mmCIF file of C-alpha atoms and ligand atoms in Angstrom:
data_model
loop_
_atom_site.group_PDB
_atom_site.id
_atom_site.type_symbol
_atom_site.label_atom_id
_atom_site.label_comp_id
_atom_site.label_asym_id
_atom_site.label_seq_id
_atom_site.Cartn_x
_atom_site.Cartn_y
_atom_site.Cartn_z
ATOM 1 C CA MET A 131 -24.868 40.416 346.803
ATOM 2 C CA GLY A 132 -25.305 44.393 345.746
ATOM 3 C CA ASN A 133 -25.503 45.488 342.452
ATOM 4 C CA ARG A 134 -21.445 46.926 343.145
ATOM 5 C CA SER A 135 -20.820 42.683 344.568
ATOM 6 C CA ILE A 136 -22.330 40.891 341.280
ATOM 7 C CA GLN A 137 -20.541 43.357 339.060
ATOM 8 C CA LEU A 138 -17.382 42.972 340.222
ATOM 9 C CA SER A 139 -18.180 38.859 340.265
ATOM 10 C CA THR A 140 -19.303 39.487 336.983
ATOM 11 C CA ALA A 141 -16.138 41.357 335.802
ATOM 12 C CA ARG A 142 -14.170 38.324 337.118
ATOM 13 C CA ASP A 143 -15.626 35.807 335.364
ATOM 14 C CA LEU A 144 -15.683 37.521 332.504
ATOM 15 C CA SER A 145 -11.609 37.926 332.589
ATOM 16 C CA GLN A 146 -10.880 34.810 333.631
ATOM 17 C CA SER A 147 -12.330 32.708 330.209
ATOM 18 C CA THR A 148 -10.691 36.080 328.761
ATOM 19 C CA TRP A 149 -7.041 34.933 330.284
ATOM 20 C CA ALA A 150 -8.084 31.331 329.248
ATOM 21 C CA ALA A 151 -8.637 32.259 325.352
ATOM 22 C CA GLY A 152 -5.677 31.534 323.085
ATOM 23 C CA ASP A 153 -2.652 31.303 324.565
ATOM 24 C CA PHE A 154 -0.501 33.883 326.998
ATOM 25 C CA SER A 155 2.305 31.339 327.838
ATOM 26 C CA LEU A 156 3.485 31.945 323.818
ATOM 27 C CA VAL A 157 3.535 35.900 324.530
ATOM 28 C CA ALA A 158 5.151 35.599 327.364
ATOM 29 C CA ALA A 159 8.299 33.903 326.366
ATOM 30 C CA SER A 160 9.231 37.633 325.211
ATOM 31 C CA ASN A 161 8.717 39.331 328.139
ATOM 32 C CA GLN A 162 10.658 36.894 330.667
ATOM 33 C CA ILE A 163 12.961 40.429 330.763
ATOM 34 C CA VAL A 164 10.946 41.794 333.003
ATOM 35 C CA SER A 165 10.583 39.483 335.307
ATOM 36 C CA GLU A 166 14.485 39.672 336.055
ATOM 37 C CA LEU A 167 14.621 43.023 335.893
ATOM 38 C CA LEU A 168 11.809 43.359 339.038
ATOM 39 C CA CYS A 169 13.786 40.236 340.788
ATOM 40 C CA GLU A 170 16.508 42.830 340.631
ATOM 41 C CA ALA A 171 14.877 45.366 341.432
ATOM 42 C CA ILE A 172 13.580 44.056 344.357
ATOM 43 C CA PRO A 173 16.456 42.979 345.253
ATOM 44 C CA LEU A 174 15.251 39.076 346.727
ATOM 45 C CA ARG A 175 17.871 37.497 348.627
ATOM 46 C CA ALA A 176 18.462 33.600 348.730
ATOM 47 C CA GLY A 177 15.675 32.231 351.173
ATOM 48 C CA GLN A 178 13.072 34.831 350.483
ATOM 49 C CA ARG A 179 9.214 33.234 350.893
ATOM 50 C CA VAL A 180 7.966 34.784 347.664
ATOM 51 C CA LEU A 181 4.628 34.542 345.900
ATOM 52 C CA ASP A 182 4.513 35.710 342.245
ATOM 53 C CA VAL A 183 0.349 36.861 341.825
ATOM 54 C CA ALA A 184 -1.395 36.516 338.134
ATOM 55 C CA THR A 185 1.960 34.453 337.160
ATOM 56 C CA GLY A 186 0.302 32.715 333.968
ATOM 57 C CA SER A 187 2.703 31.129 332.359
ATOM 58 C CA GLY A 188 5.260 31.204 335.269
ATOM 59 C CA ASN A 189 7.207 33.783 334.153
ATOM 60 C CA THR A 190 7.777 36.013 337.643
ATOM 61 C CA ALA A 191 7.967 32.445 339.656
ATOM 62 C CA LEU A 192 10.541 31.065 337.676
ATOM 63 C CA ALA A 193 12.711 34.587 337.835
ATOM 64 C CA ALA A 194 12.317 34.314 341.821
ATOM 65 C CA THR A 195 13.512 30.935 341.638
ATOM 66 C CA ARG A 196 16.398 31.355 339.702
ATOM 67 C CA ARG A 197 17.622 33.859 342.636
ATOM 68 C CA ALA A 198 17.611 31.449 345.418
ATOM 69 C CA THR A 199 13.364 31.815 346.753
ATOM 70 C CA GLU A 200 11.073 29.787 347.811
ATOM 71 C CA VAL A 201 8.190 30.360 345.262
ATOM 72 C CA VAL A 202 4.384 30.684 344.942
ATOM 73 C CA GLY A 203 2.786 31.489 341.352
ATOM 74 C CA VAL A 204 -1.245 32.212 341.656
ATOM 75 C CA ASP A 205 -3.303 32.522 338.271
ATOM 76 C CA PHE A 206 -6.722 32.082 337.625
ATOM 77 C CA VAL A 207 -6.134 29.671 333.796
ATOM 78 C CA PRO A 208 -5.737 26.234 334.661
ATOM 79 C CA ALA A 209 -4.546 25.775 331.897
ATOM 80 C CA LEU A 210 -0.844 28.501 332.060
ATOM 81 C CA LEU A 211 -0.228 26.858 335.332
ATOM 82 C CA ASP A 212 0.561 23.989 333.506
ATOM 83 C CA ARG A 213 3.374 25.753 330.742
ATOM 84 C CA ALA A 214 4.251 27.008 334.603
ATOM 85 C CA ARG A 215 4.360 23.552 335.862
ATOM 86 C CA GLU A 216 6.395 21.969 332.402
ATOM 87 C CA ARG A 217 8.789 24.678 332.465
ATOM 88 C CA ALA A 218 9.692 24.217 336.460
ATOM 89 C CA HIS A 219 10.566 20.761 335.642
ATOM 90 C CA ALA A 220 12.097 21.190 332.375
ATOM 91 C CA GLU A 221 14.821 23.781 334.989
ATOM 92 C CA ARG A 222 14.990 21.093 337.442
ATOM 93 C CA ALA A 223 13.872 23.225 339.829
ATOM 94 C CA ARG A 224 12.436 22.139 343.144
ATOM 95 C CA LYS A 225 11.242 25.608 345.095
ATOM 96 C CA VAL A 226 8.870 26.522 343.280
ATOM 97 C CA THR A 227 5.072 25.689 343.213
ATOM 98 C CA PHE A 228 1.577 26.945 341.429
ATOM 99 C CA GLU A 229 -1.831 26.777 342.362
ATOM 100 C CA GLU A 230 -4.627 28.630 341.314
ATOM 101 C CA GLY A 231 -6.343 31.459 343.236
ATOM 102 C CA ASP A 232 -7.830 34.989 342.195
ATOM 103 C CA THR A 233 -5.872 38.193 342.950
ATOM 104 C CA GLU A 234 -8.867 40.077 344.389
ATOM 105 C CA ASN A 235 -9.088 37.172 347.434
ATOM 106 C CA LEU A 236 -5.448 35.124 347.677
ATOM 107 C CA PRO A 237 -5.275 30.952 349.366
ATOM 108 C CA PHE A 238 -2.878 31.928 351.755
ATOM 109 C CA PRO A 239 -3.166 33.009 355.714
ATOM 110 C CA ASP A 240 -1.805 36.925 356.758
ATOM 111 C CA ALA A 241 1.764 37.514 356.152
ATOM 112 C CA SER A 242 2.460 34.433 354.656
ATOM 113 C CA PHE A 243 5.580 35.925 352.304
ATOM 114 C CA ASP A 244 8.226 37.964 352.504
ATOM 115 C CA VAL A 245 8.051 39.606 348.654
ATOM 116 C CA VAL A 246 4.226 39.338 346.628
ATOM 117 C CA LEU A 247 5.575 40.110 342.643
ATOM 118 C CA SER A 248 3.376 40.693 340.123
ATOM 119 C CA THR A 249 3.998 41.308 336.147
ATOM 120 C CA TYR A 250 1.181 42.680 334.149
ATOM 121 C CA GLY A 251 -1.094 40.531 336.646
ATOM 122 C CA HIS A 252 -3.084 42.413 339.285
ATOM 123 C CA MET A 253 -3.044 45.281 337.153
ATOM 124 C CA PHE A 254 -6.223 43.003 335.424
ATOM 125 C CA ALA A 255 -7.818 42.409 338.072
ATOM 126 C CA PRO A 256 -11.630 45.207 337.894
ATOM 127 C CA ASP A 257 -11.421 45.782 341.994
ATOM 128 C CA PRO A 258 -7.699 47.252 342.675
ATOM 129 C CA ALA A 259 -9.086 48.432 346.075
ATOM 130 C CA ARG A 260 -9.024 44.289 347.038
ATOM 131 C CA ALA A 261 -5.694 43.647 345.137
ATOM 132 C CA ALA A 262 -4.119 45.499 346.657
ATOM 133 C CA GLN A 263 -5.188 45.190 350.204
ATOM 134 C CA GLU A 264 -4.895 41.145 349.274
ATOM 135 C CA MET A 265 -0.960 41.897 348.501
ATOM 136 C CA ILE A 266 -0.358 43.497 351.990
ATOM 137 C CA ARG A 267 -2.157 41.016 353.446
ATOM 138 C CA VAL A 268 -0.411 37.712 352.293
ATOM 139 C CA CYS A 269 3.080 40.078 352.286
ATOM 140 C CA ARG A 270 5.443 40.567 355.981
ATOM 141 C CA PRO A 271 5.403 43.784 357.661
ATOM 142 C CA GLY A 272 8.769 45.191 356.203
ATOM 143 C CA GLY A 273 8.062 42.609 353.027
ATOM 144 C CA HIS A 274 8.202 44.343 349.463
ATOM 145 C CA ILE A 275 5.971 44.289 346.409
ATOM 146 C CA GLY A 276 6.722 45.288 343.178
ATOM 147 C CA PHE A 277 4.865 45.277 339.852
ATOM 148 C CA ALA A 278 4.982 45.862 336.252
ATOM 149 C CA ALA A 279 2.401 47.565 334.698
ATOM 150 C CA TRP A 280 1.983 49.253 331.437
ATOM 151 C CA THR A 281 1.491 53.337 331.246
ATOM 152 C CA PRO A 282 -1.339 54.977 330.626
ATOM 153 C CA GLN A 283 0.658 56.242 327.820
ATOM 154 C CA GLY A 284 2.612 53.804 326.694
ATOM 155 C CA LEU A 285 2.241 51.771 323.619
ATOM 156 C CA PHE A 286 0.683 49.141 325.491
ATOM 157 C CA GLY A 287 -1.283 50.973 327.747
ATOM 158 C CA LYS A 288 -2.933 52.596 323.875
ATOM 159 C CA VAL A 289 -3.145 48.819 322.818
ATOM 160 C CA PHE A 290 -5.279 48.462 325.603
ATOM 161 C CA ASP A 291 -7.715 51.184 325.859
ATOM 162 C CA LEU A 292 -8.176 50.298 321.923
ATOM 163 C CA HIS A 293 -9.388 46.522 323.239
ATOM 164 C CA ASP A 294 -12.142 48.698 326.051
ATOM 165 C CA LYS A 295 -13.414 50.738 322.765
ATOM 166 C CA TYR A 296 -14.054 48.309 320.578
ATOM 167 C CA ASN A 297 -14.652 45.527 323.224
ATOM 168 C CA PRO A 298 -16.000 47.708 325.750
ATOM 169 C CA PRO A 299 -14.805 46.490 330.373
ATOM 170 C CA PRO A 300 -18.109 45.438 331.889
ATOM 171 C CA GLU A 301 -19.069 48.379 334.220
ATOM 172 C CA GLY A 302 -17.470 49.177 337.383
ATOM 173 C CA SER A 303 -14.281 47.992 335.843
ATOM 174 C CA SER A 304 -10.521 50.697 336.374
ATOM 175 C CA PRO A 305 -9.172 50.812 333.104
ATOM 176 C CA VAL A 306 -6.160 48.536 333.928
ATOM 177 C CA THR A 307 -3.661 50.996 333.049
ATOM 178 C CA ARG A 308 -4.261 53.109 335.881
ATOM 179 C CA TRP A 309 -1.720 50.968 337.824
ATOM 180 C CA GLY A 310 0.799 52.577 335.554
ATOM 181 C CA ASP A 311 0.799 55.819 337.193
ATOM 182 C CA GLU A 312 2.695 56.943 340.327
ATOM 183 C CA GLU A 313 -0.153 58.374 342.215
ATOM 184 C CA PHE A 314 -2.803 55.785 341.844
ATOM 185 C CA VAL A 315 -0.023 53.472 343.048
ATOM 186 C CA ARG A 316 0.260 55.618 345.721
ATOM 187 C CA GLU A 317 -2.912 55.681 346.929
ATOM 188 C CA ARG A 318 -3.242 52.693 346.751
ATOM 189 C CA PHE A 319 -0.616 51.158 349.074
ATOM 190 C CA GLY A 320 -0.897 54.471 351.061
ATOM 191 C CA SER A 321 -0.399 54.153 354.977
ATOM 192 C CA ALA A 322 0.702 50.551 354.524
ATOM 193 C CA ALA A 323 3.741 51.530 352.377
ATOM 194 C CA GLN A 324 7.428 52.771 354.023
ATOM 195 C CA SER A 325 9.046 53.845 350.636
ATOM 196 C CA PHE A 326 7.973 53.626 346.919
ATOM 197 C CA ARG A 327 10.335 53.893 344.374
ATOM 198 C CA PHE A 328 9.695 53.856 340.399
ATOM 199 C CA GLU A 329 11.501 53.302 337.473
ATOM 200 C CA ARG A 330 9.776 53.919 333.317
ATOM 201 C CA ARG A 331 11.182 51.088 331.786
ATOM 202 C CA ASP A 332 10.788 50.120 328.259
ATOM 203 C CA ARG A 333 9.783 46.681 326.765
ATOM 204 C CA ILE A 334 10.850 46.291 323.602
ATOM 205 C CA PHE A 335 7.961 44.057 321.077
ATOM 206 C CA ARG A 336 9.959 43.232 317.561
ATOM 207 C CA ALA A 337 8.051 40.994 314.667
ATOM 208 C CA LEU A 338 8.766 40.199 311.471
ATOM 209 C CA SER A 339 6.374 42.704 310.367
ATOM 210 C CA VAL A 340 3.211 44.765 311.988
ATOM 211 C CA GLU A 341 0.567 42.894 310.467
ATOM 212 C CA GLN A 342 2.727 39.025 311.831
ATOM 213 C CA TRP A 343 2.292 41.094 315.005
ATOM 214 C CA PHE A 344 -0.919 41.398 314.730
ATOM 215 C CA GLY A 345 -1.717 37.874 313.764
ATOM 216 C CA PHE A 346 0.526 36.640 316.439
ATOM 217 C CA ILE A 347 -1.826 38.295 319.253
ATOM 218 C CA SER A 348 -4.350 37.659 317.055
ATOM 219 C CA GLN A 349 -4.387 33.579 317.868
ATOM 220 C CA TYR A 350 -2.595 34.363 320.812
ATOM 221 C CA LEU A 351 -3.336 37.035 323.535
ATOM 222 C CA GLY A 352 -6.200 36.211 324.951
ATOM 223 C CA PRO A 353 -8.133 39.797 325.382
ATOM 224 C CA THR A 354 -7.456 40.173 321.615
ATOM 225 C CA VAL A 355 -8.764 36.692 320.534
ATOM 226 C CA VAL A 356 -11.722 37.655 322.243
ATOM 227 C CA THR A 357 -11.988 41.276 320.860
ATOM 228 C CA MET A 358 -11.848 39.511 317.312
ATOM 229 C CA GLU A 359 -14.239 37.391 318.119
ATOM 230 C CA ARG A 360 -16.917 39.399 319.759
ATOM 231 C CA LEU A 361 -16.734 41.606 316.942
ATOM 232 C CA ASP A 362 -18.794 41.752 313.103
ATOM 233 C CA GLU A 363 -16.642 41.754 309.667
ATOM 234 C CA PRO A 364 -16.369 45.063 309.736
ATOM 235 C CA LYS A 365 -15.711 46.142 313.777
ATOM 236 C CA ARG A 366 -12.999 43.486 313.689
ATOM 237 C CA GLN A 367 -11.494 44.985 310.072
ATOM 238 C CA ALA A 368 -11.951 48.667 312.333
ATOM 239 C CA PHE A 369 -9.783 46.903 314.646
ATOM 240 C CA LYS A 370 -7.366 45.764 312.835
ATOM 241 C CA ARG A 371 -6.357 48.547 310.937
ATOM 242 C CA GLU A 372 -6.595 51.254 314.061
ATOM 243 C CA MET A 373 -4.629 48.208 315.935
ATOM 244 C CA ILE A 374 -2.240 48.466 313.263
ATOM 245 C CA GLY A 375 -2.061 52.237 312.828
ATOM 246 C CA LEU A 376 -1.016 52.519 316.389
ATOM 247 C CA MET A 377 1.872 50.120 316.207
ATOM 248 C CA GLU A 378 3.131 51.095 312.743
ATOM 249 C CA GLY A 379 3.295 54.780 314.638
ATOM 250 C CA ALA A 380 5.344 53.596 317.758
ATOM 251 C CA ASN A 381 8.225 51.432 314.715
ATOM 252 C CA GLN A 382 11.116 52.493 315.144
ATOM 253 C CA SER A 383 13.155 49.815 312.970
ATOM 254 C CA GLY A 384 13.730 51.556 309.996
ATOM 255 C CA ASP A 385 13.174 48.424 307.639
ATOM 256 C CA GLU A 386 9.665 46.231 307.645
ATOM 257 C CA THR A 387 10.446 44.576 311.065
ATOM 258 C CA LEU A 388 8.848 45.743 314.062
ATOM 259 C CA PHE A 389 10.601 47.259 316.658
ATOM 260 C CA ALA A 390 8.245 49.342 319.145
ATOM 261 C CA PRO A 391 8.911 50.306 322.591
ATOM 262 C CA ALA A 392 6.367 50.311 325.089
ATOM 263 C CA GLU A 393 6.792 51.943 328.481
ATOM 264 C CA TYR A 394 5.811 50.708 331.333
ATOM 265 C CA LEU A 395 5.747 51.819 335.724
ATOM 266 C CA GLU A 396 8.078 49.332 337.711
ATOM 267 C CA ALA A 397 7.137 49.392 341.031
ATOM 268 C CA VAL A 398 9.520 48.158 344.856
ATOM 269 C CA ILE A 399 7.083 49.512 347.784
ATOM 270 C CA LYS A 400 8.587 48.356 350.751
ATOM 271 C CA LEU A 401 5.273 47.885 353.896
ATOM 272 C CA ARG A 402 5.779 48.452 357.078
HETATM 273 C C1 SAM B 1225 -0.374 39.522 331.146
HETATM 274 S S1 SAM B 1225 -0.735 37.952 331.831
HETATM 275 C C2 SAM B 1225 0.724 37.976 332.446
HETATM 276 C C3 SAM B 1225 0.810 36.597 333.153
HETATM 277 C C4 SAM B 1225 2.491 37.319 333.685
HETATM 278 N N1 SAM B 1225 2.833 37.437 335.445
HETATM 279 C C5 SAM B 1225 3.748 37.291 332.884
HETATM 280 O O1 SAM B 1225 4.169 38.690 333.369
HETATM 281 O O2 SAM B 1225 3.789 36.899 331.893
HETATM 282 C C6 SAM B 1225 -2.309 38.195 332.916
HETATM 283 C C7 SAM B 1225 -1.858 36.823 333.650
HETATM 284 O O3 SAM B 1225 -3.117 37.092 334.857
HETATM 285 C C8 SAM B 1225 -4.028 35.915 335.860
HETATM 286 N N2 SAM B 1225 -5.444 36.725 335.780
HETATM 287 C C9 SAM B 1225 -5.795 38.103 335.415
HETATM 288 N N3 SAM B 1225 -7.175 38.475 336.402
HETATM 289 C C10 SAM B 1225 -6.387 37.325 337.413
HETATM 290 C C11 SAM B 1225 -7.593 37.388 338.695
HETATM 291 N N4 SAM B 1225 -8.153 38.060 339.309
HETATM 292 N N5 SAM B 1225 -6.636 36.147 339.634
HETATM 293 C C12 SAM B 1225 -5.907 35.310 338.973
HETATM 294 N N6 SAM B 1225 -5.452 35.473 337.607
HETATM 295 C C13 SAM B 1225 -5.592 36.712 337.292
HETATM 296 C C14 SAM B 1225 -4.604 35.538 333.452
HETATM 297 O O4 SAM B 1225 -4.684 34.522 333.602
HETATM 298 C C15 SAM B 1225 -3.031 36.021 333.149
HETATM 299 O O5 SAM B 1225 -2.328 34.627 333.411
#
């Protein structure tokens, strides 16, 4: 393996242990609307074969199965897949399955899906070119790829930048918010794409207070859990202060609660 491959495989291992920390299913619960909007943006048709890349606890896979499609959700954290299966069982959804797999090495033959989706999922792959190639490979010609990704200038883009400042990613990893930039998306899908549609939307963060929000993500959002664990006490306090300052700056509630819009890019790509 060359140096670049070793760096990327270390980055993948680190990313996996990071997302296995905390319990992302609790964070994901308030993201469901993003998945529903993405499924309408495609728009999905009954009977289509759909893949949800980096499904986590299944938000987008479940949104797709509610539209009478046949869905597979794939993720590299087994505990999150268990949460997704529990949810599918509770909804009596019979045409959705969940499998372990890596975004950069999808365990499916070429052209196996009509539609490939990802909500804040494929954006975390350390090698974005590889993630895009894999999504293109498993999608049939003329099919659709759709995703949601935080924009660099939006609130959650800045939240991830702060994580990187205090807990720098391994050398060679691509900044996750690049997927929120339309030009970057055009470059990645390039000649495989027949057309692109982009929409900038806001996902609203709500909590009883900014402090309560920070306490919540420190317990459940893997990247925050791991960052807090790795820092010594003075740096932990500095990270907390900066995160709270960022959220306070974005808070539009006008009262003691948190109501903060975070911009994301919704992208729909039709393949040739
Ligand atoms: C922010 S969560 C989003 C989960 C889900 N798509 C949703 O909308 O709730 C990111 C997810 O990406 C998964 N993930 C990150 N990198 C991955 C990779 N290389 N292969 C598979 N899953 C990955 C994590 O395990 C986690 O479930």
